[in-house]
mmCIF file of C-alpha atoms in Angstrom:
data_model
loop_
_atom_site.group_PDB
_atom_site.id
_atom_site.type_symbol
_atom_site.label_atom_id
_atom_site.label_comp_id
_atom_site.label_asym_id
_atom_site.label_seq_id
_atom_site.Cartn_x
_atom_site.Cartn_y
_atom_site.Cartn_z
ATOM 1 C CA UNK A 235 29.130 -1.916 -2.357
ATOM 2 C CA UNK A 236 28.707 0.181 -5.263
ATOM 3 C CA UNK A 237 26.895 3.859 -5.813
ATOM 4 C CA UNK A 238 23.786 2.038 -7.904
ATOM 5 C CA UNK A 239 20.687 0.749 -6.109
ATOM 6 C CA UNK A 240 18.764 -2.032 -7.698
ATOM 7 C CA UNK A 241 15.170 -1.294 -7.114
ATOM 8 C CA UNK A 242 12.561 -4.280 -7.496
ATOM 9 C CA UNK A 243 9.148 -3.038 -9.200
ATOM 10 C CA UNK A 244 5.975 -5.761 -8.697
ATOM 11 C CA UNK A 245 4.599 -7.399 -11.318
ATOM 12 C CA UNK A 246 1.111 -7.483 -11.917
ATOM 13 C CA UNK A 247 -1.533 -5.757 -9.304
ATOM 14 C CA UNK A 248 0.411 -3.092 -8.243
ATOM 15 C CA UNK A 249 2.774 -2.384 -11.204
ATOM 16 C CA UNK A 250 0.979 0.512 -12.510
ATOM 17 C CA UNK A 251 0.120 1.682 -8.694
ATOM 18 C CA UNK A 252 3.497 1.331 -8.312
ATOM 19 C CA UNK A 253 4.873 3.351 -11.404
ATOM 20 C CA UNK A 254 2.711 6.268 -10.868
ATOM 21 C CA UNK A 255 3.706 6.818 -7.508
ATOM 22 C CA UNK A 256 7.109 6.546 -8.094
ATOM 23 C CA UNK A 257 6.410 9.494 -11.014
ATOM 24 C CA UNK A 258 4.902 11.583 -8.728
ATOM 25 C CA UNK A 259 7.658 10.933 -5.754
ATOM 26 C CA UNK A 260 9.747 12.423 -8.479
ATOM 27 C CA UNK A 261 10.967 9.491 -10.685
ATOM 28 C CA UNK A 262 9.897 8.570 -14.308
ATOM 29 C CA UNK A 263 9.537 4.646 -14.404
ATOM 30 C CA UNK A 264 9.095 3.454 -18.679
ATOM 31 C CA UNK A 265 8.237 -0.004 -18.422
ATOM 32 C CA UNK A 266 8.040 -2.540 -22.262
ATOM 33 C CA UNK A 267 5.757 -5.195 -22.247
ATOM 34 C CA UNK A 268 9.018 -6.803 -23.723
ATOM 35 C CA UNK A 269 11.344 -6.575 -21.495
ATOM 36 C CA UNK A 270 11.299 -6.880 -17.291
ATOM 37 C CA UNK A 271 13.680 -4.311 -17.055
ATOM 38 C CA UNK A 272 12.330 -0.689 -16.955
ATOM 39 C CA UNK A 273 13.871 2.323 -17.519
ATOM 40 C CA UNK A 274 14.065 4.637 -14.502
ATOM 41 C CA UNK A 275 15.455 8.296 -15.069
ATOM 42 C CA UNK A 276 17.521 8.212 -11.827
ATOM 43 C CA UNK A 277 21.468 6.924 -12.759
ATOM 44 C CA UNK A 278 22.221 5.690 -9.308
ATOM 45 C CA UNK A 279 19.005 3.102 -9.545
ATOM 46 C CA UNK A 280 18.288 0.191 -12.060
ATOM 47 C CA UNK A 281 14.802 -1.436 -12.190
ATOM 48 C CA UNK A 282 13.635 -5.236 -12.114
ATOM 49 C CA UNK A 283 9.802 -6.321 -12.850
ATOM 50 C CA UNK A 284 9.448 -9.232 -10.161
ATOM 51 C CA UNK A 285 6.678 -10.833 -9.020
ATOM 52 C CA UNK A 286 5.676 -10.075 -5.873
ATOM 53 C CA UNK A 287 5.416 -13.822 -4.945
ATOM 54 C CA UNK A 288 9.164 -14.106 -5.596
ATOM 55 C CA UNK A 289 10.413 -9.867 -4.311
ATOM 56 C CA UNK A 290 11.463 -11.292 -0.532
ATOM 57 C CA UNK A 291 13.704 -14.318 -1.912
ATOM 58 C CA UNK A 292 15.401 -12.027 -4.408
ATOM 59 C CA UNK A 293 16.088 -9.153 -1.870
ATOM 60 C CA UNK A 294 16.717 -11.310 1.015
ATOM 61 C CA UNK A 295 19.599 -13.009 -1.482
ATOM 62 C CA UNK A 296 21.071 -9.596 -2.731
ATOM 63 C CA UNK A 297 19.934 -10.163 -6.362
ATOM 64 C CA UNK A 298 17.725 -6.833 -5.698
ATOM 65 C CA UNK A 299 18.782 -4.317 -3.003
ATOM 66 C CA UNK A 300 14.990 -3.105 -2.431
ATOM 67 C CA UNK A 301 11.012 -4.231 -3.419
ATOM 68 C CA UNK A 302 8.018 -3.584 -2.645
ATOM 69 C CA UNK A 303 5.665 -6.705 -2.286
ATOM 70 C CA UNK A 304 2.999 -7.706 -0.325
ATOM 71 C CA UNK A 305 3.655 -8.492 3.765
ATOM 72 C CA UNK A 306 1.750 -11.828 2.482
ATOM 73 C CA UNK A 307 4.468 -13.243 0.053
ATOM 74 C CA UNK A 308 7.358 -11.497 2.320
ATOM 75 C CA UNK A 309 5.679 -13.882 4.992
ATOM 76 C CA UNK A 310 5.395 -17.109 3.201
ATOM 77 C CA UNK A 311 8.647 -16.954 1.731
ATOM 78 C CA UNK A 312 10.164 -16.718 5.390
ATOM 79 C CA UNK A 313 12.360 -13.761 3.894
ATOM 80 C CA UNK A 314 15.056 -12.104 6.632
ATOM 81 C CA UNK A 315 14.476 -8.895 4.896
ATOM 82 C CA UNK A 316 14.686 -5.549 6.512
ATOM 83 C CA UNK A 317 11.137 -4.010 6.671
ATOM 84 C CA UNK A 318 11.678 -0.305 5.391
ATOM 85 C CA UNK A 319 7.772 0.844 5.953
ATOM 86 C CA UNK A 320 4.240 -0.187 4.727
ATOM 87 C CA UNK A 321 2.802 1.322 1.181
ATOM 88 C CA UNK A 322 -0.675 1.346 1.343
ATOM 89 C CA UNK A 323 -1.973 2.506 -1.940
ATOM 90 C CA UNK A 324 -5.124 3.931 -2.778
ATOM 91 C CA UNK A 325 -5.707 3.998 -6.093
ATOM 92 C CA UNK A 326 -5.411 0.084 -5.611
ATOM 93 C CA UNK A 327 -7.561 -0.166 -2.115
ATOM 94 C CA UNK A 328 -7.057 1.101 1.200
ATOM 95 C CA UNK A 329 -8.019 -2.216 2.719
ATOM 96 C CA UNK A 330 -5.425 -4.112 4.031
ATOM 97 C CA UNK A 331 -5.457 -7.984 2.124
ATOM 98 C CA UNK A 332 -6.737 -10.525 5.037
ATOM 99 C CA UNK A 333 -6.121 -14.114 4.863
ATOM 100 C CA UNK A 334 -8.802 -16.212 6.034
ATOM 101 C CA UNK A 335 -9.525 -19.519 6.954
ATOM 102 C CA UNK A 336 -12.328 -20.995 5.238
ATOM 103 C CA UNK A 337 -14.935 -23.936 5.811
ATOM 104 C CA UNK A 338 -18.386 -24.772 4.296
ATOM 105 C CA UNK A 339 -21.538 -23.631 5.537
ATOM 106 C CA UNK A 340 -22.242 -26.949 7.025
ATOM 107 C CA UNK A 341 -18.704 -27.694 8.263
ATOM 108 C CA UNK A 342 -18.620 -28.765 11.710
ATOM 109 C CA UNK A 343 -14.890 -26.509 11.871
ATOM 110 C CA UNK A 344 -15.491 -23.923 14.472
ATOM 111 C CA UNK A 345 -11.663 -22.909 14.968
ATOM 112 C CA UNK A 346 -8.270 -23.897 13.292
ATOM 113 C CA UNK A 347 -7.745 -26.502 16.534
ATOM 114 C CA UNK A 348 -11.051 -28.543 14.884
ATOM 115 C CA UNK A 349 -8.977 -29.292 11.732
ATOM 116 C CA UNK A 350 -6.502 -31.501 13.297
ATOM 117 C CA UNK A 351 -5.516 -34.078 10.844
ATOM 118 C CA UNK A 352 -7.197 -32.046 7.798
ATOM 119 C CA UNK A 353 -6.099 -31.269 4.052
ATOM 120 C CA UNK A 354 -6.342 -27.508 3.321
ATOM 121 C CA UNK A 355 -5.614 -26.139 -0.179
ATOM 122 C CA UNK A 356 -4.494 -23.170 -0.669
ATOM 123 C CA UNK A 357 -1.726 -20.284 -2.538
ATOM 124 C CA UNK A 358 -0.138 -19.784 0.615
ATOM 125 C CA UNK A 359 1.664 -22.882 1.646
ATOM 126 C CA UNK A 360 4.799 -21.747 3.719
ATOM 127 C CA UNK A 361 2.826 -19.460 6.236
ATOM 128 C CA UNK A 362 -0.410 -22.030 6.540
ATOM 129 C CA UNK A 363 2.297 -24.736 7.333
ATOM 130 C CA UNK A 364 4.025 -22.530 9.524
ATOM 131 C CA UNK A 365 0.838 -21.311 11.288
ATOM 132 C CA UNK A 366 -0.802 -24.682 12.394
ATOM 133 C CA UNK A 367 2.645 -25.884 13.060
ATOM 134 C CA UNK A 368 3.159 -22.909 15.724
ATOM 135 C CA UNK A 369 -0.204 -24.449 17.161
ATOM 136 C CA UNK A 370 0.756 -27.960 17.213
ATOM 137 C CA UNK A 371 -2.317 -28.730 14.887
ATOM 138 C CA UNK A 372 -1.369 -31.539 12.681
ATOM 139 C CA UNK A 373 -2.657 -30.830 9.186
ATOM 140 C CA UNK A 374 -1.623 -31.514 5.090
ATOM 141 C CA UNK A 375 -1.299 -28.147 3.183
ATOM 142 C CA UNK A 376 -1.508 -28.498 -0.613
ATOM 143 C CA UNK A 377 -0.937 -26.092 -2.849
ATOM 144 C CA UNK A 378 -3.518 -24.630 -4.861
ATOM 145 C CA UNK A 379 -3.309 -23.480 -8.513
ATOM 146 C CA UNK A 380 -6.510 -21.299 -8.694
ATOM 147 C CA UNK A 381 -9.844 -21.763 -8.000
ATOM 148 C CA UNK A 382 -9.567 -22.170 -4.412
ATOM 149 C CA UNK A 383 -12.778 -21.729 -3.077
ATOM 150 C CA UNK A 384 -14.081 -24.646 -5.523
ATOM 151 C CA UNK A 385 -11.817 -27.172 -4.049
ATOM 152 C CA UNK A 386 -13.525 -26.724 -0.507
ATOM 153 C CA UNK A 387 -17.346 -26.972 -2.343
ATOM 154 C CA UNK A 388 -16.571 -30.116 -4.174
ATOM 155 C CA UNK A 389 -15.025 -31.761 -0.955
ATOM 156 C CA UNK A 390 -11.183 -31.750 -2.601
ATOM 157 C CA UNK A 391 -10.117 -30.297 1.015
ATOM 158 C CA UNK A 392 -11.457 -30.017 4.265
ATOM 159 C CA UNK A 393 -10.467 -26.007 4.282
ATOM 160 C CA UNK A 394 -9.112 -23.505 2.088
ATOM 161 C CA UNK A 395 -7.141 -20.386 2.866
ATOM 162 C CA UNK A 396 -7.703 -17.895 0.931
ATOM 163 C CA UNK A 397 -7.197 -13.863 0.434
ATOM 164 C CA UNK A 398 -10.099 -11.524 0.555
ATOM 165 C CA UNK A 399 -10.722 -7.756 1.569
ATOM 166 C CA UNK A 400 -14.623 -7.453 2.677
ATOM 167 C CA UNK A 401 -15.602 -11.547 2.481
ATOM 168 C CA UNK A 402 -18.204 -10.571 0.391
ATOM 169 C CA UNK A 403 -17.063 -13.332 -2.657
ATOM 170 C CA UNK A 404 -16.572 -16.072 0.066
ATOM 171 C CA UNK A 405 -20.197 -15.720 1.851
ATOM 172 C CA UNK A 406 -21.554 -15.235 -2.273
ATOM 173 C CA UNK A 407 -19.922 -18.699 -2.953
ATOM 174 C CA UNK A 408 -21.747 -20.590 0.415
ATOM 175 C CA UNK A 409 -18.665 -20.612 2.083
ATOM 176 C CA UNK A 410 -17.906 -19.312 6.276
ATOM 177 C CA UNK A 411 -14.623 -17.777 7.413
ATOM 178 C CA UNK A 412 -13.473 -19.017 10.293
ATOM 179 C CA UNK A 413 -10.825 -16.821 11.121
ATOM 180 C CA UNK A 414 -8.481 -14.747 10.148
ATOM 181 C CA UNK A 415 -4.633 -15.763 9.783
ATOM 182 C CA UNK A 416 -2.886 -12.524 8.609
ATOM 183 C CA UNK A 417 -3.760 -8.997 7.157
ATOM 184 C CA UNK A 418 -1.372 -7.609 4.577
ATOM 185 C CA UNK A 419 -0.377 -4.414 3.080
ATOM 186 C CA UNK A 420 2.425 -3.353 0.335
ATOM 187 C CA UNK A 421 5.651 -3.091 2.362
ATOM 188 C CA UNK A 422 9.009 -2.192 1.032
ATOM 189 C CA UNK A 423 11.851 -4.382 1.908
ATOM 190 C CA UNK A 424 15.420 -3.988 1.733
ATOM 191 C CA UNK A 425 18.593 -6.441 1.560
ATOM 192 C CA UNK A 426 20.357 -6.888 5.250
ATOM 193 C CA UNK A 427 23.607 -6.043 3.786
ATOM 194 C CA UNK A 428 22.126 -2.949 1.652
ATOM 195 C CA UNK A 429 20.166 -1.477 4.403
ATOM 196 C CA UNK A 430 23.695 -1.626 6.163
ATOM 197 C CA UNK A 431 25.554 0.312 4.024
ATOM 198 C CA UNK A 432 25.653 4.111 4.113
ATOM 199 C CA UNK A 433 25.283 4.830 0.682
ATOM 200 C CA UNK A 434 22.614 2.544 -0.511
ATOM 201 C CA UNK A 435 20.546 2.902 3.160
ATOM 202 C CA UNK A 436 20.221 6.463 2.721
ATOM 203 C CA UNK A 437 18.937 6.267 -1.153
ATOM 204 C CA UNK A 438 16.386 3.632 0.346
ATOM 205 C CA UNK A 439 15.439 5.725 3.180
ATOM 206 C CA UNK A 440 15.071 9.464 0.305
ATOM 207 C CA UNK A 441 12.991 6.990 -2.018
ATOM 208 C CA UNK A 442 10.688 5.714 1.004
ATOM 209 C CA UNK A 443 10.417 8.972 2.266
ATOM 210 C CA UNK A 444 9.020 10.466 -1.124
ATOM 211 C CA UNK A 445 7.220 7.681 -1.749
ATOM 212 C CA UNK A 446 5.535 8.302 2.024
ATOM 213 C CA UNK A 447 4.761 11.961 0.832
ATOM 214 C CA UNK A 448 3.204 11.043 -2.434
ATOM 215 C CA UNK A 449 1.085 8.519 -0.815
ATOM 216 C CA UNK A 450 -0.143 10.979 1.730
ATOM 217 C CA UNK A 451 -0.726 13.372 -1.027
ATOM 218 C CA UNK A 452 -3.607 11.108 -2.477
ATOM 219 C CA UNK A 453 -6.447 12.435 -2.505
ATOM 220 C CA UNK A 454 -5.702 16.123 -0.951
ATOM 221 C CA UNK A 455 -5.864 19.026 -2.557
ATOM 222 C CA UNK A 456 -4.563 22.741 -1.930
ATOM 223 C CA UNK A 457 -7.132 25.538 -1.543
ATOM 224 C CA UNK A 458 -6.219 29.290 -1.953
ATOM 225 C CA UNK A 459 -8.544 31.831 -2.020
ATOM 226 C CA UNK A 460 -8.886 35.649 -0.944
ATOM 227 C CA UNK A 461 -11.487 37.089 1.800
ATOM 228 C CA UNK A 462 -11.984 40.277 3.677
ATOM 229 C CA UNK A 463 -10.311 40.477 7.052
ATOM 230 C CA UNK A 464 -13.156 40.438 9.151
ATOM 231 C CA UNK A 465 -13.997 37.643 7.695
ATOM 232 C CA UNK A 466 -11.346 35.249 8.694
ATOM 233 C CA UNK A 467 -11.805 34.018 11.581
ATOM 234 C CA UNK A 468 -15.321 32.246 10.179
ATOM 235 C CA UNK A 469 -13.164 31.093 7.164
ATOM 236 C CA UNK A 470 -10.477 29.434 9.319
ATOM 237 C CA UNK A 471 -13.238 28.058 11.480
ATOM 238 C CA UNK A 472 -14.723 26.238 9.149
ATOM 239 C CA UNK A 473 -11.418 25.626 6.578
ATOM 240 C CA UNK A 474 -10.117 21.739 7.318
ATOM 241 C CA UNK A 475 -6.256 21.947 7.532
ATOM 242 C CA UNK A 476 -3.254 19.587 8.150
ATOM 243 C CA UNK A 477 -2.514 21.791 11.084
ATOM 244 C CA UNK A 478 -3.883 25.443 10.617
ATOM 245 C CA UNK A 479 -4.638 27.570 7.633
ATOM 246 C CA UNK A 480 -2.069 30.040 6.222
ATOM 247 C CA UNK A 481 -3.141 33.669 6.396
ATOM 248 C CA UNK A 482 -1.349 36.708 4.608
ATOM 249 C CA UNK A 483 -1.988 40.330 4.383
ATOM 250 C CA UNK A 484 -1.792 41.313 0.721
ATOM 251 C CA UNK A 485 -0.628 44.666 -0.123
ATOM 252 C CA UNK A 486 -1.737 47.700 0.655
ATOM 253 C CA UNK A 487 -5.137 46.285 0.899
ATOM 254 C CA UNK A 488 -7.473 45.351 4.128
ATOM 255 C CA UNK A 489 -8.053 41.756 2.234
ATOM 256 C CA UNK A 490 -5.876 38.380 3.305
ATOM 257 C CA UNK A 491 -5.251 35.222 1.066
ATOM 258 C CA UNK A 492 -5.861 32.006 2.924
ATOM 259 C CA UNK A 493 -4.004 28.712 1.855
ATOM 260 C CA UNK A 494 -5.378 25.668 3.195
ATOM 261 C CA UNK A 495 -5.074 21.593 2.601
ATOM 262 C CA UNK A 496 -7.505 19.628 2.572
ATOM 263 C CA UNK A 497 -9.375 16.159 0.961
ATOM 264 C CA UNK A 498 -10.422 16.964 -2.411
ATOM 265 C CA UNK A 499 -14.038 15.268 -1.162
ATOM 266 C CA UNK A 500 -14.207 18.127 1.516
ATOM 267 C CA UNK A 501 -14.329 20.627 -1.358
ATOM 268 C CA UNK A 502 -17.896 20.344 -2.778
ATOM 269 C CA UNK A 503 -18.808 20.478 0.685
ATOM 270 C CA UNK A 504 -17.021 23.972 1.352
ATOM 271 C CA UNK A 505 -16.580 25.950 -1.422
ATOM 272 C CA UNK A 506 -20.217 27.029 -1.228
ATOM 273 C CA UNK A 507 -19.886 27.794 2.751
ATOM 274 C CA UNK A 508 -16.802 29.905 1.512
ATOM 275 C CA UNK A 509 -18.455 32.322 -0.796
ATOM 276 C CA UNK A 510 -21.119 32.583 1.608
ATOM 277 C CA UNK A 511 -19.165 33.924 3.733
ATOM 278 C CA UNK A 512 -17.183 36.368 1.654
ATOM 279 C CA UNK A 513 -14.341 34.545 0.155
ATOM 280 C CA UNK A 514 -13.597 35.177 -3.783
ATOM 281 C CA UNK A 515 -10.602 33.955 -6.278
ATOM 282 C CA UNK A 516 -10.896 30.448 -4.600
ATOM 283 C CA UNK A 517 -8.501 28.131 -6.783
ATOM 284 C CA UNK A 518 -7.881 24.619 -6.131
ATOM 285 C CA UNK A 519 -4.694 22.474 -6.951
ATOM 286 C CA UNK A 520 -3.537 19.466 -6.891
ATOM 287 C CA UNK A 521 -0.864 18.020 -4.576
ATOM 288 C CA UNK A 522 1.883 15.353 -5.436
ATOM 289 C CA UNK A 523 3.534 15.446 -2.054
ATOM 290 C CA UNK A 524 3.205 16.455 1.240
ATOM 291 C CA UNK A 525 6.393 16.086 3.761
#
């Protein structure tokens, strides 16, 4: 095994997501819309685009090392991939992807064991085969090309199953889900044989854990501001912290600066609480990581 990880970025959805996380973990990613290998300043790694249909199959063969991809497409693909830890982004939605199966309004289907014998269309072929299959519920899975939910109206399949967050689109479109099959999240996977060697297993493990930080970073901001010292102890009460505000004497002075973190929403909230109760030279930053 050599000293250089190769690092699969997704393609599409969460490629930006992606590349700004990794630049505030600490790594510049430069990706040309002419070429599907970006530029990462970071020797020891090389970057892939791949599509996160295809990210378990490569890294499950070695071709990449590590990827992130949806649990979804890890799943269908059957990959034996190391799971390293989930990546929920924010800035794309904090909802974890379900997979639902879907009927008709009118459809007598009332669970998955009502479809014995049916055709359901859908993206996700491997995992619906595998899931009725695990249930002894004969059925025909075809693959779907787009436009799922159509297929199902104009009586092309018996079921679709299909991806959604809140089900809104489905119920908009006449359509009832059944159930739900899977939920899914970003996850980043590593290569067996990778994850087992020293070198590249602890470069996977410092990249996932500053990823971890900047993703827990969304969203927070610091707040420092002076107060009086007889007024702390309503400042603290009311100051949200990760676990409790920082309080120093500043010299030669009876006045102490408190350093707190905080959601960035809490702030509009506070602020004018805070100067109520005696607190000046508030200044707010923002955070890219927080271990």
């Amino acid at each position: 095994m050599s000293n250089l990880l190769s690092l699969g970025i997704p393609k599409g959805s969460l490629e930006n997501a992606t590349v700004e996380l990794f630049r505030k973990a600490g790594w510049n990613i430069t990706v040309s819309s002419r070429s599907y290998f970006p530029t990462i300043d970071d020797e020891e790694v090389n970057c892939k685009l791949i599509r996160p249909q295809e990210m378990g199959k490569y890294v499950e063969r070695g071709t990449i090392d590590v990827g992130i991809a949806g649990r979804d497409w890890v799943r269908e693909n059957d990959s034996d991939v190391v799971e390293v830890c989930e990546m929920v982004y924010s800035k794309v939605s904090r909802r974890p992807a379900r997979w639902v199966l879907v009927v008709t309004q009118d459809s007598p289907v009332r669970g998955p064991e009502d479809l014995h014998g049916a055709t359901i269309s859908t993206e996700l072929v491997g995992f619906t085969k595998r899931y009725f299959a695990e249930r002894n519920i004969p059925v025909n899975v075809e693959f779907s090309w787009g436009a799922t939910e159509a297929k199902v109206v104009d009586g092309l399949c018996d079921a679709i199953v299909e991806v959604t967050e809140t089900g809104s689109t489905i119920r908009a479109n006449g359509l009832r889900i059944v159930c739900d099959l899977m939920e899914s999240v970003p996850v980043m996977i590593a290569n067996r044989e990778s994850w087992n060697d020293p070198w590249k297993r602890e470069k996977i493990e410092t990249i996932a854990t500053l990823l971890k930080s900047a993703l827990a970073a969304e969203g927070m901001v610091g707040l420092k501001m002076n107060a009086p010292n007889d007024r702390v102890e309503a400042i603290t009460r009311i100051l949200p912290s990760l676990n409790n505000p920082t309080v120093a004497h500043l010299y030669n002075s009876d006045w102490v600066s408190v350093e707190s973190i905080l959601h960035e929403k809490e702030v509009r909230r506070i602020v004018p609480e805070l100067l109520k109760l005696g607190a000046q030279g508030i200044i707010e930053y923002p955070l890219n990581k927080i271990l």
